[in-house]
Amino acid sequence: MAIEGDYEPSALQWVRDQVEAYEASGGTKANTLRDTGIPVIIVTMKGVKSGKVRKIALMRVEHEDEYALVASYGGAPKHPVWYHNLTADPGAVQVQDGPKPFDVTVREVGGDERAAWWERAVAVFPNYAEYQGKTDREIPVLIANPR
Ligand code: F42
């Protein structure tokens, strides 16, 4: 079910450009992080304050049909804002990994489950380990489970 509301593009030009090119091409274009060849997914959510439809791109970390959403934001000192959107309304979320978006439910993981997903995430995108080294905050790992 589409997420209702006015779409408000990311404040980051390169992100909103990637989201729009990915969606316009049904996931056949703009589907990697720049020229790294590492695939990305598009996540759609509701803004926790504005109620607007927000979209971001994240690295594609998939295992047995679930996806890790790693709130690294390049190792910034604070969580990316989307983390607060997803934890505030974990049921109003879609993931696009290819031609069509699908509904997911999001949960935050900790302990051994987080450790297993973190290992998968770093295997896909080693920069995550570098980002964790740059910040005192523990980078949150959320899991998107298709409904
Ligand atoms: N970010 C990651 O954290 N992890 C990744 O693996 C990742 C991969 C990736 C690959 C390709 C690509 O193009 C981008 C990638 N990014 C990755 C960047 C990611 O897409 C996000 O841009 C980034 O994580 C920052 O997310 P953000 O939600 O903090 O975005 C900021 C820049 C933003 O858009 N802020 C808006 C603004 O106007 O300043 C507000 C956005 C918002 O959601 N507002 C809420 C609302 O209600 O509408 C209010 C929230 C509040 O608490 O204030």
Short mmCIF file of N, CA and C and ligand atoms in Angstrom, two decimals, residues 8-12 14-16 18-19 32-34 39-41 45-61 68-74 79-85 125 128 131 137 139, ligand 1:
data_model
loop_
_atom_site.label_atom_id
_atom_site.label_comp_id
_atom_site.label_asym_id
_atom_site.label_seq_id
_atom_site.Cartn_x
_atom_site.Cartn_y
_atom_site.Cartn_z
N GLU A 8 8.49 14.85 0.05
CA GLU A 8 9.47 15.92 0.33
C GLU A 8 10.84 15.34 0.08
N PRO A 9 11.49 15.74 -1.03
CA PRO A 9 12.79 15.15 -1.36
C PRO A 9 13.85 15.39 -0.28
N SER A 10 14.84 14.54 -0.29
CA SER A 10 15.94 14.68 0.68
C SER A 10 16.57 16.06 0.56
N ALA A 11 17.10 16.52 1.67
CA ALA A 11 17.81 17.81 1.67
C ALA A 11 19.15 17.67 0.92
N LEU A 12 19.58 16.43 0.67
CA LEU A 12 20.86 16.21 -0.02
C LEU A 12 20.59 15.97 -1.51
N TRP A 14 22.35 14.89 -4.00
CA TRP A 14 22.82 13.63 -4.65
C TRP A 14 21.91 12.46 -4.25
N VAL A 15 21.32 12.59 -3.07
CA VAL A 15 20.43 11.52 -2.62
C VAL A 15 19.09 11.61 -3.35
N ARG A 16 18.54 12.85 -3.42
CA ARG A 16 17.24 12.94 -4.08
C ARG A 16 17.38 12.61 -5.57
N GLN A 18 19.49 10.41 -6.80
CA GLN A 18 19.60 8.95 -6.92
C GLN A 18 18.22 8.30 -6.74
N VAL A 19 17.49 8.76 -5.74
CA VAL A 19 16.15 8.20 -5.50
C VAL A 19 15.29 8.35 -6.75
N THR A 32 23.37 1.66 -7.79
CA THR A 32 24.59 1.36 -7.00
C THR A 32 25.07 2.66 -6.33
N LEU A 33 25.93 2.49 -5.34
CA LEU A 33 26.53 3.68 -4.72
C LEU A 33 27.59 4.21 -5.68
N ARG A 34 27.28 5.34 -6.30
CA ARG A 34 28.17 5.93 -7.32
C ARG A 34 28.73 4.82 -8.21
N PRO A 39 25.26 -2.45 -4.74
CA PRO A 39 23.85 -2.10 -4.92
C PRO A 39 23.25 -1.32 -3.75
N VAL A 40 22.27 -0.50 -4.08
CA VAL A 40 21.51 0.23 -3.06
C VAL A 40 20.03 -0.15 -3.14
N ILE A 41 19.29 0.20 -2.11
CA ILE A 41 17.83 0.08 -2.10
C ILE A 41 17.27 1.47 -1.80
N MET A 45 9.28 6.41 3.71
CA MET A 45 8.77 6.47 5.08
C MET A 45 7.96 7.77 5.26
N LYS A 46 7.42 7.93 6.48
CA LYS A 46 6.71 9.17 6.83
C LYS A 46 7.60 9.99 7.75
N GLY A 47 7.66 11.29 7.50
CA GLY A 47 8.42 12.17 8.40
C GLY A 47 7.73 12.24 9.75
N VAL A 48 8.50 12.05 10.81
CA VAL A 48 7.89 11.94 12.14
C VAL A 48 7.27 13.27 12.59
N LYS A 49 7.78 14.38 12.06
CA LYS A 49 7.22 15.68 12.46
C LYS A 49 6.33 16.25 11.35
N SER A 50 6.83 16.16 10.11
CA SER A 50 6.09 16.79 9.01
C SER A 50 4.95 15.92 8.50
N GLY A 51 5.07 14.59 8.71
CA GLY A 51 4.07 13.68 8.14
C GLY A 51 4.24 13.53 6.63
N LYS A 52 5.32 14.16 6.10
CA LYS A 52 5.55 14.08 4.65
C LYS A 52 6.16 12.73 4.28
N VAL A 53 6.06 12.39 3.00
CA VAL A 53 6.68 11.16 2.50
C VAL A 53 8.16 11.46 2.24
N ARG A 54 9.01 10.70 2.87
CA ARG A 54 10.46 10.89 2.74
C ARG A 54 11.06 9.66 2.09
N LYS A 55 12.09 9.85 1.30
CA LYS A 55 12.76 8.72 0.65
C LYS A 55 14.27 8.86 0.77
N ILE A 56 14.93 7.75 1.05
CA ILE A 56 16.39 7.73 1.11
C ILE A 56 16.91 6.52 0.35
N ALA A 57 18.19 6.55 0.06
CA ALA A 57 18.87 5.37 -0.50
C ALA A 57 19.76 4.80 0.61
N LEU A 58 19.86 3.48 0.64
CA LEU A 58 20.75 2.82 1.61
C LEU A 58 21.47 1.68 0.90
N MET A 59 22.59 1.23 1.46
CA MET A 59 23.27 0.08 0.87
C MET A 59 22.35 -1.14 1.00
N ARG A 60 22.42 -1.99 -0.02
CA ARG A 60 21.56 -3.19 -0.03
C ARG A 60 22.23 -4.31 0.76
N VAL A 61 21.69 -4.56 1.95
CA VAL A 61 22.21 -5.66 2.79
C VAL A 61 21.03 -6.60 3.02
N ALA A 68 18.89 -5.13 6.09
CA ALA A 68 19.41 -4.30 7.18
C ALA A 68 19.42 -2.85 6.70
N LEU A 69 18.93 -1.96 7.56
CA LEU A 69 18.95 -0.51 7.27
C LEU A 69 19.93 0.07 8.28
N VAL A 70 21.13 0.40 7.81
CA VAL A 70 22.23 0.77 8.70
C VAL A 70 22.33 2.30 8.79
N ALA A 71 22.05 2.81 10.01
CA ALA A 71 21.96 4.27 10.19
C ALA A 71 23.35 4.87 10.43
N SER A 72 24.22 4.67 9.44
CA SER A 72 25.63 5.09 9.58
C SER A 72 25.82 6.59 9.33
N TYR A 73 25.17 7.10 8.27
CA TYR A 73 25.33 8.50 7.87
C TYR A 73 26.80 8.91 7.87
N GLY A 74 27.63 8.05 7.32
CA GLY A 74 29.04 8.37 7.13
C GLY A 74 29.82 8.49 8.43
N HIS A 79 22.64 10.27 14.81
CA HIS A 79 21.92 9.37 13.90
C HIS A 79 21.32 10.19 12.75
N PRO A 80 21.23 9.61 11.57
CA PRO A 80 20.50 10.31 10.50
C PRO A 80 19.05 10.47 10.93
N VAL A 81 18.42 11.49 10.40
CA VAL A 81 17.05 11.82 10.80
C VAL A 81 16.09 10.69 10.44
N TRP A 82 16.37 9.98 9.36
CA TRP A 82 15.46 8.91 8.93
C TRP A 82 15.32 7.83 10.00
N TYR A 83 16.35 7.66 10.82
CA TYR A 83 16.27 6.66 11.90
C TYR A 83 15.09 6.98 12.82
N HIS A 84 14.90 8.26 13.11
CA HIS A 84 13.79 8.66 14.00
C HIS A 84 12.44 8.48 13.30
N ASN A 85 12.42 8.70 12.00
CA ASN A 85 11.17 8.47 11.26
C ASN A 85 10.76 7.00 11.33
N PHE A 125 29.60 -3.72 2.58
CA PHE A 125 30.11 -2.34 2.47
C PHE A 125 31.11 -2.12 3.60
N TYR A 128 31.34 0.66 6.46
CA TYR A 128 30.55 0.74 7.71
C TYR A 128 31.48 0.62 8.93
N TYR A 131 33.16 3.84 9.44
CA TYR A 131 32.23 4.85 9.99
C TYR A 131 32.06 4.63 11.49
N ARG A 137 28.79 7.02 18.92
CA ARG A 137 27.44 6.43 18.97
C ARG A 137 27.52 5.03 18.36
N ILE A 139 26.22 2.66 15.88
CA ILE A 139 25.41 2.83 14.67
C ILE A 139 24.22 1.87 14.73
N1 F42 B 1 22.97 6.66 4.65
C1 F42 B 1 23.11 5.80 5.69
O1 F42 B 1 22.91 6.19 6.84
N2 F42 B 1 23.45 4.48 5.48
C2 F42 B 1 23.68 3.99 4.23
O2 F42 B 1 23.93 2.78 4.06
C3 F42 B 1 23.56 4.90 3.11
C4 F42 B 1 23.79 4.50 1.78
C5 F42 B 1 23.54 5.40 0.72
C6 F42 B 1 23.68 5.00 -0.63
C7 F42 B 1 23.39 5.88 -1.68
C8 F42 B 1 22.95 7.18 -1.37
O3 F42 B 1 22.63 8.02 -2.38
C9 F42 B 1 22.83 7.62 -0.04
C10 F42 B 1 23.13 6.73 1.01
N3 F42 B 1 22.99 7.12 2.33
C11 F42 B 1 23.18 6.25 3.38
C12 F42 B 1 22.51 8.51 2.67
C13 F42 B 1 21.01 8.43 3.05
O4 F42 B 1 20.24 8.24 1.88
C14 F42 B 1 20.57 9.70 3.77
O5 F42 B 1 20.61 10.80 2.89
C15 F42 B 1 21.45 10.02 4.95
O6 F42 B 1 21.54 8.87 5.80
C16 F42 B 1 20.90 11.19 5.75
O7 F42 B 1 19.56 10.95 6.06
P1 F42 B 1 18.67 12.06 6.82
O8 F42 B 1 17.30 11.48 7.00
O9 F42 B 1 19.40 12.54 8.02
O10 F42 B 1 18.57 13.18 5.69
C17 F42 B 1 18.74 14.57 5.95
C18 F42 B 1 19.90 15.04 5.13
C19 F42 B 1 17.46 15.24 5.51
O11 F42 B 1 16.94 14.95 4.44
N4 F42 B 1 16.97 16.09 6.38
C20 F42 B 1 15.73 16.80 6.07
C21 F42 B 1 15.96 18.27 6.18
O12 F42 B 1 15.09 19.00 5.71
O13 F42 B 1 17.04 18.64 6.74
C22 F42 B 1 14.64 16.34 7.06
C23 F42 B 1 14.28 14.93 6.78
C24 F42 B 1 13.20 14.39 7.68
O14 F42 B 1 12.96 13.21 7.66
N5 F42 B 1 12.52 15.24 8.51
C25 F42 B 1 11.53 14.72 9.45
C26 F42 B 1 10.09 14.99 9.02
O15 F42 B 1 9.20 14.94 9.89
O16 F42 B 1 9.88 15.19 7.83
C27 F42 B 1 11.79 15.38 10.81
C28 F42 B 1 12.72 14.51 11.57
C29 F42 B 1 13.20 15.21 12.87
O17 F42 B 1 13.36 14.49 13.85
O18 F42 B 1 13.47 16.42 12.80
#
